[in-house]
CSV table of C-alpha atoms and ligand atoms in Angstrom, one decimal:
chain,number,residue,atom,x,y,z
I,1,MET,CA,29.2,42.8,-99.0
I,2,HIS,CA,29.5,41.6,-95.4
I,3,ASP,CA,27.7,39.7,-92.7
I,4,PHE,CA,27.4,42.2,-89.9
I,5,HIS,CA,23.8,43.3,-89.6
I,6,TYR,CA,21.3,44.4,-87.1
I,7,VAL,CA,18.7,41.9,-86.1
I,8,GLY,CA,16.2,44.0,-84.2
I,9,ASN,CA,18.4,46.4,-82.3
I,10,LYS,CA,21.3,44.0,-81.9
I,11,LEU,CA,24.4,43.7,-84.1
I,12,ASN,CA,24.9,40.3,-85.4
I,13,CYS,CA,27.8,38.6,-87.1
I,14,GLU,CA,26.0,36.1,-89.4
I,15,LEU,CA,23.6,34.4,-87.0
I,16,VAL,CA,25.4,35.2,-83.8
I,17,SER,CA,24.7,38.2,-81.6
I,18,VAL,CA,27.9,40.1,-81.1
I,19,GLU,CA,26.8,41.0,-77.6
I,20,SER,CA,26.7,37.3,-76.7
I,21,LEU,CA,30.4,37.0,-77.8
I,22,VAL,CA,31.4,40.0,-75.8
I,23,LYS,CA,29.7,38.6,-72.7
I,24,LYS,CA,31.6,35.4,-73.1
I,25,PHE,CA,35.0,36.6,-74.3
I,26,GLY,CA,35.2,40.3,-73.2
I,27,THR,CA,36.7,43.2,-75.0
I,28,PRO,CA,38.6,44.3,-77.1
I,29,LEU,CA,37.5,41.6,-79.4
I,30,TYR,CA,38.1,40.9,-83.0
I,31,VAL,CA,35.2,39.1,-84.7
I,32,TYR,CA,35.4,37.6,-88.2
I,33,SER,CA,32.7,36.3,-90.4
I,34,GLN,CA,33.7,33.1,-92.3
I,35,HIS,CA,30.9,33.6,-94.8
I,36,THR,CA,32.2,37.1,-95.7
I,37,LEU,CA,35.7,35.7,-96.2
I,38,SER,CA,34.5,32.8,-98.4
I,39,ASP,CA,32.1,35.1,-100.3
I,40,HIS,CA,34.8,37.6,-101.2
I,41,PHE,CA,37.3,34.9,-102.2
I,42,GLN,CA,34.7,33.2,-104.4
I,43,LYS,CA,33.5,36.5,-106.0
I,44,LEU,CA,37.0,37.1,-107.1
I,45,ASP,CA,37.6,33.5,-108.1
I,46,GLN,CA,34.5,33.5,-110.3
I,47,ALA,CA,35.3,36.9,-111.9
I,48,LEU,CA,38.6,35.5,-112.9
I,49,ALA,CA,37.2,32.2,-114.1
I,50,PRO,CA,37.9,32.9,-117.8
I,51,LEU,CA,41.6,32.8,-116.9
I,52,ASP,CA,43.9,30.1,-115.6
I,53,HIS,CA,44.4,31.8,-112.3
I,54,LEU,CA,45.5,31.4,-108.7
I,55,ILE,CA,44.5,33.7,-105.8
I,56,CYS,CA,47.5,34.1,-103.5
I,57,TYR,CA,45.9,35.8,-100.5
I,58,ALA,CA,48.2,38.4,-99.1
I,59,MET,CA,48.3,37.0,-95.6
I,60,LYS,CA,50.0,40.1,-94.1
I,61,ALA,CA,46.4,41.5,-94.0
I,62,ASN,CA,45.3,38.9,-91.5
I,63,SER,CA,47.2,35.8,-90.7
I,64,ASN,CA,45.1,34.1,-88.1
I,65,ALA,CA,45.2,30.3,-88.7
I,66,ALA,CA,41.4,30.1,-88.9
I,67,VAL,CA,41.2,32.8,-91.6
I,68,MET,CA,44.1,31.1,-93.4
I,69,ARG,CA,42.4,27.7,-93.3
I,70,THR,CA,39.1,29.1,-94.6
I,71,LEU,CA,40.9,30.3,-97.6
I,72,SER,CA,43.2,27.3,-98.2
I,73,ASN,CA,40.1,25.1,-98.0
I,74,LEU,CA,38.8,27.1,-101.0
I,75,GLY,CA,41.9,26.4,-103.0
I,76,GLY,CA,43.7,29.6,-102.2
I,77,GLY,CA,47.5,30.1,-102.2
I,78,PHE,CA,49.3,32.7,-100.2
I,79,ASP,CA,51.5,35.8,-100.8
I,80,VAL,CA,54.1,35.6,-98.0
I,81,VAL,CA,56.7,38.1,-97.0
I,82,SER,CA,58.8,36.3,-94.3
I,83,GLU,CA,59.8,32.9,-93.1
I,84,GLY,CA,57.4,33.4,-90.2
I,85,GLU,CA,54.5,33.8,-92.7
I,86,LEU,CA,55.5,30.7,-94.6
I,87,ARG,CA,55.7,28.7,-91.4
I,88,ARG,CA,52.2,30.0,-90.6
I,89,VAL,CA,50.9,28.8,-94.0
I,90,ILE,CA,52.2,25.3,-93.1
I,91,ALA,CA,50.9,25.4,-89.6
I,92,ALA,CA,47.5,26.4,-90.9
I,93,GLY,CA,47.4,23.5,-93.4
I,94,GLY,CA,48.2,25.6,-96.5
I,95,ASP,CA,50.3,24.5,-99.4
I,96,PRO,CA,53.8,26.1,-99.8
I,97,ARG,CA,53.7,25.1,-103.5
I,98,LYS,CA,50.9,27.7,-103.9
I,99,CYS,CA,52.9,30.5,-102.2
I,100,VAL,CA,54.8,33.4,-103.6
I,101,PHE,CA,57.4,35.1,-101.5
I,102,ALA,CA,57.6,38.9,-101.8
I,103,GLY,CA,59.6,41.5,-100.0
I,104,VAL,CA,62.7,43.6,-100.5
I,105,GLY,CA,64.8,42.1,-97.7
I,106,LYS,CA,64.7,38.3,-97.9
I,107,THR,CA,67.6,36.8,-95.8
I,108,GLU,CA,69.6,33.8,-96.9
I,109,GLN,CA,67.9,31.8,-94.2
I,110,GLU,CA,64.5,32.7,-95.4
I,111,ILE,CA,65.4,31.9,-99.0
I,112,GLU,CA,66.7,28.5,-98.0
I,113,PHE,CA,63.7,27.7,-95.9
I,114,ALA,CA,61.3,28.7,-98.8
I,115,LEU,CA,63.4,26.6,-101.3
I,116,ARG,CA,63.3,23.6,-99.0
I,117,LYS,CA,59.5,24.0,-98.8
I,118,GLY,CA,59.1,24.2,-102.6
I,119,ILE,CA,57.4,27.6,-102.9
I,120,TYR,CA,55.9,28.5,-106.3
I,121,SER,CA,58.0,31.6,-106.8
I,122,PHE,CA,60.2,34.3,-105.3
I,123,ASN,CA,59.0,37.7,-106.3
I,124,VAL,CA,62.4,39.3,-106.7
I,125,GLU,CA,62.9,43.0,-105.8
I,126,SER,CA,66.6,43.6,-106.8
I,127,GLU,CA,69.4,42.3,-108.7
I,128,ALA,CA,71.4,41.6,-105.5
I,129,GLU,CA,68.5,39.4,-104.3
I,130,LEU,CA,68.6,37.5,-107.6
I,131,LEU,CA,72.3,36.7,-107.0
I,132,ARG,CA,71.6,35.7,-103.5
I,133,ILE,CA,68.8,33.3,-104.5
I,134,ASN,CA,71.0,31.8,-107.1
I,135,LYS,CA,73.7,31.2,-104.6
I,136,VAL,CA,71.5,29.6,-102.0
I,137,ALA,CA,69.8,27.4,-104.6
I,138,GLY,CA,73.2,26.3,-105.9
I,139,ARG,CA,74.2,25.3,-102.3
I,140,LEU,CA,71.0,23.2,-102.0
I,141,ASN,CA,71.4,21.9,-105.5
I,142,LYS,CA,68.1,23.3,-106.6
I,143,LYS,CA,66.6,25.5,-109.3
I,144,ALA,CA,64.8,28.4,-107.6
I,145,PRO,CA,61.6,29.6,-109.4
I,146,ILE,CA,61.7,33.4,-109.7
I,147,ALA,CA,59.6,36.3,-111.0
I,148,ILE,CA,61.0,39.8,-111.2
I,149,ARG,CA,58.8,42.5,-109.7
I,150,VAL,CA,58.4,45.2,-112.2
I,151,ASN,CA,57.9,48.7,-110.9
I,152,PRO,CA,55.8,50.2,-113.7
I,153,ASN,CA,56.1,53.7,-112.2
I,154,VAL,CA,52.3,54.3,-112.2
I,155,ASP,CA,50.8,56.3,-109.4
I,156,ALA,CA,48.0,54.3,-107.8
I,157,GLY,CA,46.4,57.4,-106.4
I,158,THR,CA,46.2,56.1,-103.0
I,159,HIS,CA,47.7,57.0,-99.6
I,160,ALA,CA,51.5,57.7,-99.7
I,161,LYS,CA,52.3,55.0,-97.2
I,162,ILE,CA,50.7,52.3,-99.2
I,163,THR,CA,51.8,53.4,-102.7
I,164,THR,CA,54.3,50.9,-104.0
I,165,GLY,CA,54.5,51.2,-107.8
I,166,THR,CA,56.4,54.5,-108.4
I,167,TYR,CA,60.1,55.3,-108.5
I,168,GLU,CA,59.7,57.0,-105.2
I,169,ASN,CA,59.2,53.6,-103.6
I,170,LYS,CA,61.6,50.9,-102.5
I,171,PHE,CA,59.8,48.1,-104.4
I,172,GLY,CA,60.6,46.2,-107.5
I,173,ILE,CA,62.9,46.9,-110.4
I,174,ALA,CA,62.4,49.9,-112.6
I,175,PHE,CA,60.4,49.2,-115.8
I,176,GLU,CA,63.3,50.2,-118.0
I,177,GLN,CA,65.8,47.9,-116.3
I,178,VAL,CA,63.7,44.7,-116.2
I,179,GLU,CA,64.6,43.3,-119.6
I,180,GLY,CA,68.4,43.6,-118.8
I,181,VAL,CA,67.9,42.0,-115.4
I,182,TYR,CA,66.1,39.0,-117.0
I,183,ALA,CA,68.9,38.6,-119.5
I,184,ARG,CA,71.4,38.4,-116.7
I,185,ALA,CA,69.2,36.2,-114.7
I,186,SER,CA,68.9,33.7,-117.6
I,187,LYS,CA,72.6,33.1,-117.2
I,188,LEU,CA,72.4,32.1,-113.6
I,189,LYS,CA,72.1,28.4,-113.6
I,190,ASN,CA,70.3,27.8,-110.4
I,191,LEU,CA,67.3,30.0,-111.3
I,192,ARG,CA,64.2,29.1,-113.2
I,193,LEU,CA,62.6,32.2,-114.7
I,194,ARG,CA,59.0,31.2,-114.0
I,195,GLY,CA,57.2,34.5,-114.4
I,196,ILE,CA,56.9,38.2,-113.8
I,197,GLN,CA,55.1,40.2,-111.2
I,198,MET,CA,53.9,43.7,-110.2
I,199,HIS,CA,52.0,45.4,-107.5
I,200,ILE,CA,51.2,49.1,-107.5
I,201,GLY,CA,49.6,49.8,-104.2
I,202,SER,CA,46.9,49.1,-101.8
I,203,GLN,CA,43.3,50.4,-101.3
I,204,LEU,CA,42.8,51.3,-104.9
I,205,THR,CA,39.1,52.2,-105.4
I,206,GLN,CA,39.4,52.7,-109.2
I,207,VAL,CA,40.2,50.3,-111.9
I,208,GLN,CA,42.2,52.8,-114.0
I,209,PRO,CA,45.6,52.5,-112.2
I,210,PHE,CA,45.5,48.8,-112.7
I,211,GLU,CA,44.4,49.2,-116.3
I,212,LEU,CA,47.3,51.7,-116.9
I,213,ALA,CA,49.9,49.5,-115.2
I,214,VAL,CA,48.8,46.4,-117.1
I,215,LYS,CA,48.7,48.2,-120.4
I,216,LYS,CA,52.2,49.6,-119.8
I,217,VAL,CA,53.8,46.3,-118.9
I,218,LEU,CA,51.9,44.1,-121.3
I,219,PRO,CA,54.3,44.4,-124.4
I,220,LEU,CA,57.2,43.7,-122.1
I,221,VAL,CA,55.5,40.7,-120.5
I,222,THR,CA,54.5,39.3,-123.9
I,223,LYS,CA,58.1,39.6,-125.2
I,224,LEU,CA,59.8,38.1,-122.1
I,225,ALA,CA,57.2,35.4,-121.7
I,226,LYS,CA,57.9,34.1,-125.1
I,227,LYS,CA,61.7,34.4,-124.7
I,228,TYR,CA,61.9,32.7,-121.3
I,229,LYS,CA,58.8,30.5,-121.5
I,230,PHE,CA,57.1,32.1,-118.5
I,231,GLU,CA,54.3,30.2,-116.8
I,232,PHE,CA,52.7,33.2,-115.0
I,233,PHE,CA,52.1,36.8,-114.6
I,234,SER,CA,51.2,38.1,-111.2
I,235,ILE,CA,49.3,41.4,-111.2
I,236,GLY,CA,49.6,41.9,-107.4
I,237,GLY,CA,46.9,42.9,-105.0
I,238,GLY,CA,45.5,46.3,-104.0
I,239,LEU,CA,41.7,46.1,-104.6
I,240,GLY,CA,40.1,48.6,-102.3
I,241,ILE,CA,37.1,48.2,-100.1
I,242,VAL,CA,34.4,50.4,-98.8
I,243,TYR,CA,35.2,51.9,-95.4
I,244,ASN,CA,32.3,54.3,-95.3
I,245,PRO,CA,29.2,53.3,-97.2
I,246,ALA,CA,27.5,56.6,-96.3
I,247,LEU,CA,29.7,58.7,-98.5
I,248,GLU,CA,28.8,58.8,-102.1
I,249,SER,CA,31.9,59.9,-103.9
I,250,GLY,CA,34.4,58.9,-106.4
I,251,ASP,CA,37.1,60.4,-104.2
I,252,SER,CA,39.5,57.7,-103.2
I,253,ALA,CA,41.2,60.0,-100.7
I,254,TRP,CA,39.8,57.9,-97.9
I,255,TRP,CA,42.6,59.0,-95.5
I,256,LYS,CA,41.5,62.6,-95.7
I,257,SER,CA,37.9,62.3,-94.6
I,258,ALA,CA,36.3,59.0,-95.5
I,259,SER,CA,36.3,56.5,-98.2
I,260,ALA,CA,34.6,56.0,-101.5
I,261,LYS,CA,31.7,54.0,-102.8
I,262,PRO,CA,32.3,50.4,-104.0
I,263,ILE,CA,33.6,51.4,-107.4
I,264,LEU,CA,35.9,48.6,-107.7
I,265,THR,CA,33.9,45.4,-107.7
I,266,PRO,CA,35.5,42.1,-108.7
I,267,ALA,CA,33.2,42.2,-111.8
I,268,ARG,CA,34.4,45.6,-112.8
I,269,TYR,CA,38.1,44.7,-112.1
I,270,ALA,CA,37.7,41.5,-114.2
I,271,GLU,CA,35.7,43.1,-117.0
I,272,THR,CA,38.6,45.5,-117.6
I,273,LEU,CA,41.6,43.2,-117.0
I,274,VAL,CA,40.5,39.8,-118.3
I,275,PRO,CA,40.3,40.8,-121.9
I,276,MET,CA,43.8,42.4,-121.7
I,277,LEU,CA,45.3,39.4,-119.9
I,278,GLN,CA,43.7,36.5,-121.8
I,279,PRO,CA,45.7,36.7,-125.0
I,280,LEU,CA,48.9,36.2,-123.0
I,281,GLY,CA,47.9,32.6,-122.4
I,282,LEU,CA,49.7,32.7,-119.0
I,283,ARG,CA,48.5,31.7,-115.6
I,284,ILE,CA,47.4,34.9,-113.8
I,285,LEU,CA,48.2,35.3,-110.1
I,286,ILE,CA,46.6,37.9,-107.9
I,287,GLU,CA,47.5,38.8,-104.4
I,288,PRO,CA,44.5,40.4,-102.7
I,289,GLY,CA,44.6,41.0,-98.9
I,290,ARG,CA,42.3,43.7,-97.9
I,291,PHE,CA,39.6,42.9,-100.4
I,292,ILE,CA,39.1,39.4,-98.9
I,293,VAL,CA,39.4,40.1,-95.2
I,294,GLY,CA,38.9,43.8,-94.6
I,295,ASN,CA,35.1,43.9,-94.4
I,296,ALA,CA,35.0,40.5,-92.8
I,297,GLY,CA,36.2,41.7,-89.4
I,298,ILE,CA,35.2,44.1,-86.7
I,299,LEU,CA,36.8,45.3,-83.5
I,300,VAL,CA,34.5,45.4,-80.6
I,301,THR,CA,35.2,47.7,-77.7
I,302,ARG,CA,33.6,48.8,-74.4
I,303,VAL,CA,33.0,52.4,-73.5
I,304,GLU,CA,34.8,53.1,-70.2
I,305,TYR,CA,34.2,56.8,-69.8
I,306,VAL,CA,32.6,59.7,-71.5
I,307,LYS,CA,34.3,63.0,-70.8
I,308,ARG,CA,33.5,66.4,-71.9
I,309,THR,CA,36.4,68.9,-72.1
I,310,GLY,CA,36.0,72.6,-72.9
I,311,LYS,CA,35.7,71.8,-76.6
I,312,LYS,CA,35.0,68.2,-77.1
I,313,ASN,CA,33.1,65.1,-76.2
I,314,PHE,CA,35.5,62.2,-75.7
I,315,VAL,CA,34.3,58.7,-75.8
I,316,ILE,CA,37.1,56.7,-74.0
I,317,VAL,CA,37.0,53.0,-75.0
I,318,ASP,CA,39.0,50.0,-73.9
I,319,ALA,CA,40.5,49.3,-77.4
I,320,ALA,CA,43.5,51.4,-78.5
I,321,MET,CA,46.0,52.1,-81.1
I,322,ASN,CA,47.9,49.0,-80.1
I,323,ASP,CA,44.9,47.0,-81.2
I,324,LEU,CA,44.1,48.9,-84.4
I,325,ILE,CA,46.8,51.3,-85.5
I,326,ARG,CA,45.3,52.3,-88.9
I,327,PRO,CA,43.6,55.6,-87.8
I,328,ALA,CA,46.8,56.7,-85.9
I,329,PHE,CA,49.1,55.7,-88.7
I,330,TYR,CA,47.1,56.5,-91.9
I,331,ASP,CA,44.3,58.7,-90.6
I,332,SER,CA,42.1,56.0,-91.8
I,333,TYR,CA,38.4,56.0,-91.5
I,334,HIS,CA,36.5,53.1,-89.8
I,335,GLN,CA,32.7,53.2,-89.4
I,336,ILE,CA,31.7,53.0,-85.6
I,337,VAL,CA,28.4,51.6,-84.7
I,338,PRO,CA,26.8,50.6,-81.3
I,339,LEU,CA,26.2,46.9,-80.6
I,340,THR,CA,22.8,47.9,-79.4
I,341,ARG,CA,21.0,50.4,-81.6
I,342,ASN,CA,18.6,52.8,-80.0
I,343,SER,CA,15.6,54.3,-81.8
I,344,SER,CA,16.7,58.0,-81.2
I,345,LYS,CA,18.3,59.6,-84.2
I,346,ALA,CA,20.1,62.1,-82.0
I,347,THR,CA,23.9,62.1,-82.3
I,348,VAL,CA,26.7,63.8,-80.4
I,349,SER,CA,29.9,64.9,-82.2
I,350,SER,CA,32.5,62.8,-80.5
I,351,ASP,CA,36.2,61.8,-80.5
I,352,VAL,CA,36.5,58.1,-79.9
I,353,VAL,CA,39.8,57.5,-78.1
I,354,GLY,CA,41.8,54.8,-76.5
I,355,PRO,CA,43.5,54.7,-73.1
I,356,ILE,CA,47.1,54.9,-74.4
I,357,CYS,CA,49.2,57.9,-73.5
I,358,GLU,CA,49.4,59.5,-77.0
I,359,SER,CA,47.2,62.0,-78.6
I,360,GLY,CA,47.4,59.9,-81.8
I,361,ASP,CA,45.5,57.1,-79.9
I,362,TYR,CA,42.1,57.8,-81.5
I,363,PHE,CA,39.7,55.9,-83.7
I,364,ALA,CA,37.6,58.9,-84.9
I,365,LYS,CA,37.5,62.6,-84.5
I,366,ASP,CA,34.4,64.8,-84.5
I,367,ARG,CA,32.3,61.9,-85.4
I,368,PRO,CA,28.5,62.1,-85.0
I,369,LEU,CA,27.7,59.1,-82.8
I,370,PRO,CA,24.6,58.1,-80.9
I,371,LYS,CA,24.8,59.1,-77.3
I,372,VAL,CA,26.7,56.4,-75.4
I,373,GLY,CA,27.7,55.8,-71.8
I,374,GLU,CA,29.9,53.7,-69.6
I,375,GLY,CA,29.4,50.0,-70.3
I,376,ASP,CA,28.0,50.4,-73.8
I,377,PHE,CA,29.8,48.5,-76.6
I,378,LEU,CA,30.9,49.9,-80.0
I,379,ALA,CA,32.1,48.1,-83.1
I,380,LEU,CA,34.7,49.4,-85.4
I,381,LEU,CA,33.8,48.1,-88.8
I,382,SER,CA,36.1,47.0,-91.6
I,383,ALA,CA,38.8,46.1,-89.2
I,384,GLY,CA,39.6,42.6,-90.6
I,385,ALA,CA,42.6,43.7,-92.7
I,386,TYR,CA,45.7,45.2,-91.2
I,387,GLY,CA,44.0,45.2,-87.8
I,388,PHE,CA,45.2,42.4,-85.4
I,389,VAL,CA,48.3,41.8,-87.5
I,390,MET,CA,49.6,45.3,-86.8
I,391,ALA,CA,48.8,45.0,-83.1
I,392,SER,CA,51.5,45.6,-80.5
I,393,ASN,CA,52.0,45.4,-76.8
I,394,TYR,CA,52.6,49.1,-76.4
I,395,ASN,CA,51.7,50.3,-72.9
I,396,SER,CA,52.1,46.6,-71.9
I,397,ARG,CA,48.6,45.8,-73.2
I,398,GLY,CA,48.0,42.2,-74.2
I,399,THR,CA,46.7,41.6,-77.6
I,400,ALA,CA,42.9,41.2,-78.2
I,401,ALA,CA,41.1,37.9,-78.5
I,402,GLU,CA,39.8,36.8,-82.0
I,403,ILE,CA,36.7,34.9,-82.8
I,404,LEU,CA,35.5,33.2,-86.0
I,405,VAL,CA,31.8,33.0,-86.7
I,406,ASN,CA,30.3,30.5,-89.0
I,407,LYS,CA,26.5,30.7,-89.3
I,408,ASN,CA,25.3,30.2,-85.7
I,409,GLN,CA,28.7,28.9,-84.4
I,410,ALA,CA,31.5,30.9,-82.9
I,411,ALA,CA,34.9,29.7,-82.0
I,412,LEU,CA,37.7,31.5,-80.1
I,413,VAL,CA,40.5,31.3,-82.6
I,414,ARG,CA,43.0,33.1,-80.5
I,415,PRO,CA,42.7,33.9,-76.8
I,416,ARG,CA,43.3,37.2,-75.2
I,417,GLN,CA,47.0,37.5,-74.4
I,418,PRO,CA,47.8,37.2,-70.7
I,419,VAL,CA,49.9,40.3,-69.8
I,420,GLU,CA,52.5,38.2,-68.0
I,421,GLU,CA,53.3,36.7,-71.4
I,422,ILE,CA,54.5,40.1,-72.6
I,423,TRP,CA,57.5,40.1,-70.4
I,424,ALA,CA,57.9,36.3,-69.8
I,425,THR,CA,61.1,36.0,-71.8
I,426,GLU,CA,62.7,39.2,-70.5
I,427,SER,CA,65.5,38.8,-67.9
I,428,ILE,CA,67.4,40.9,-65.5
I,429,PRO,CA,71.2,40.7,-65.8
I,430,ALA,CA,73.0,39.4,-62.7
I,431,TRP,CA,74.8,42.7,-62.1
I,432,LEU,CA,71.5,44.4,-61.5
I,433,LYS,CA,70.4,41.9,-58.9
I,434,LYS,CA,71.3,42.8,-55.3
V,1,LLP,N1,51.1,42.2,-102.8
V,1,LLP,C1,52.1,43.0,-102.4
V,1,LLP,C2,53.5,42.8,-103.0
V,1,LLP,C3,51.9,43.9,-101.4
V,1,LLP,O1,52.9,44.7,-100.9
V,1,LLP,C4,50.6,44.0,-100.8
V,1,LLP,C5,50.4,44.9,-99.7
V,1,LLP,C6,49.6,43.2,-101.2
V,1,LLP,C7,49.9,42.3,-102.3
V,1,LLP,C8,48.2,43.2,-100.7
V,1,LLP,O2,47.6,44.4,-100.8
V,1,LLP,P1,46.1,44.6,-100.5
V,1,LLP,O3,45.3,43.7,-101.5
V,1,LLP,O4,45.8,44.2,-99.2
V,1,LLP,O5,45.8,46.0,-100.8
V,1,LLP,N2,48.9,48.4,-93.6
V,1,LLP,C9,48.3,49.1,-94.7
V,1,LLP,C10,48.3,48.3,-96.0
V,1,LLP,C11,49.7,47.9,-96.4
V,1,LLP,C12,49.8,47.1,-97.7
V,1,LLP,C13,51.1,46.5,-97.9
V,1,LLP,N3,51.2,45.7,-99.1
V,1,LLP,C14,46.8,49.5,-94.4
V,1,LLP,O6,46.4,49.2,-93.2
V,1,LLP,O7,46.1,50.1,-95.1
């Protein structure tokens, strides 16, 4: 499942000791395993082998150039949501012709850029966007490839902030309206109706919501595909990962306590969906982000202080919510392990917190942890997805360094941000200068 293991008492990433990386590059430090990335991509690729398919990695999960290149070398395309992301694809050596462009707020400039680069399809989220794409394409004398994002109104049973496929959400076009929108789109002469798309949510740990959503849209897809000669059907991303292997439960409410067992393997996903999709005879796109990169990354941090208040044991570390916001934002669970394991089984119930001046700046609450002290290192596991990409400079903290490990090699794929860079482009207006 991933390549972070103890060798003796030391946590390794593939064949490299994480401690050796920390000594060289300091903390907070993101460490990614190239083998885990490739392995997850290939497992999905193999599971979908019976279908003509394309994996468009949802790069919002982790857009480091080295991660991107690993996946484009394997033949992957990308799900992008901004001009910036598409520019990153190009910078990392990816192919814009294997990119789909999602998002509810595409600007004219973004549409123009994507059209000039020849992207595979726009995943369209509203009728107004359709008109805008048609207009921009007309101006450039091009036909824009589009797919309408169907909102199937199926509850994915995941955290509210990452549910996207119900009518409570801003995404897509309501199931009942889709046919009419395609009919109107077919009259717009600068559009090519290339396919249809859906995405119901993220961190789904059960196959049923996918099954339900596909079942619901299948008759519509079949009908429209025939009518408009579609080339593809994108079933979105959302495959969940294991955040806490210790918990044996079918409960997907990972944000409440911890997460579920690996119920949703690529094999299970494919076994259910492939037979439903195969008769369509369409190319199937999927847009996984977390599944590919989530367990392929850790965030390493140094213990600065251990402080006991009246009630609690606080382990104060040098990483913070600006480095990994998921616990603060979603109450998400990340397993925390020491870089050097000791033989004692004794644990101390601890809150692991960062130095930022917010009570929300924590990584774990009341977590049984081995006894640690100043100068020890801890690793937050499953931090590869929606980790570094959601980092900020809050409290004027520079962003962490990132390392990619490949067997016994390790490369610094993004240096620690010097703090001066944070304010380098700010200026003081003349009237304030005395
Ligand atoms: N496709 C679309 C249209 C999406 O909106 C998303 C994610 C994906 C694919 C990829 O989903 P994945 O396979 O990674 O589940 N920051 C949150 C997750 C936000 C997901 C947003 N959309 C977190 O840390 O849990």
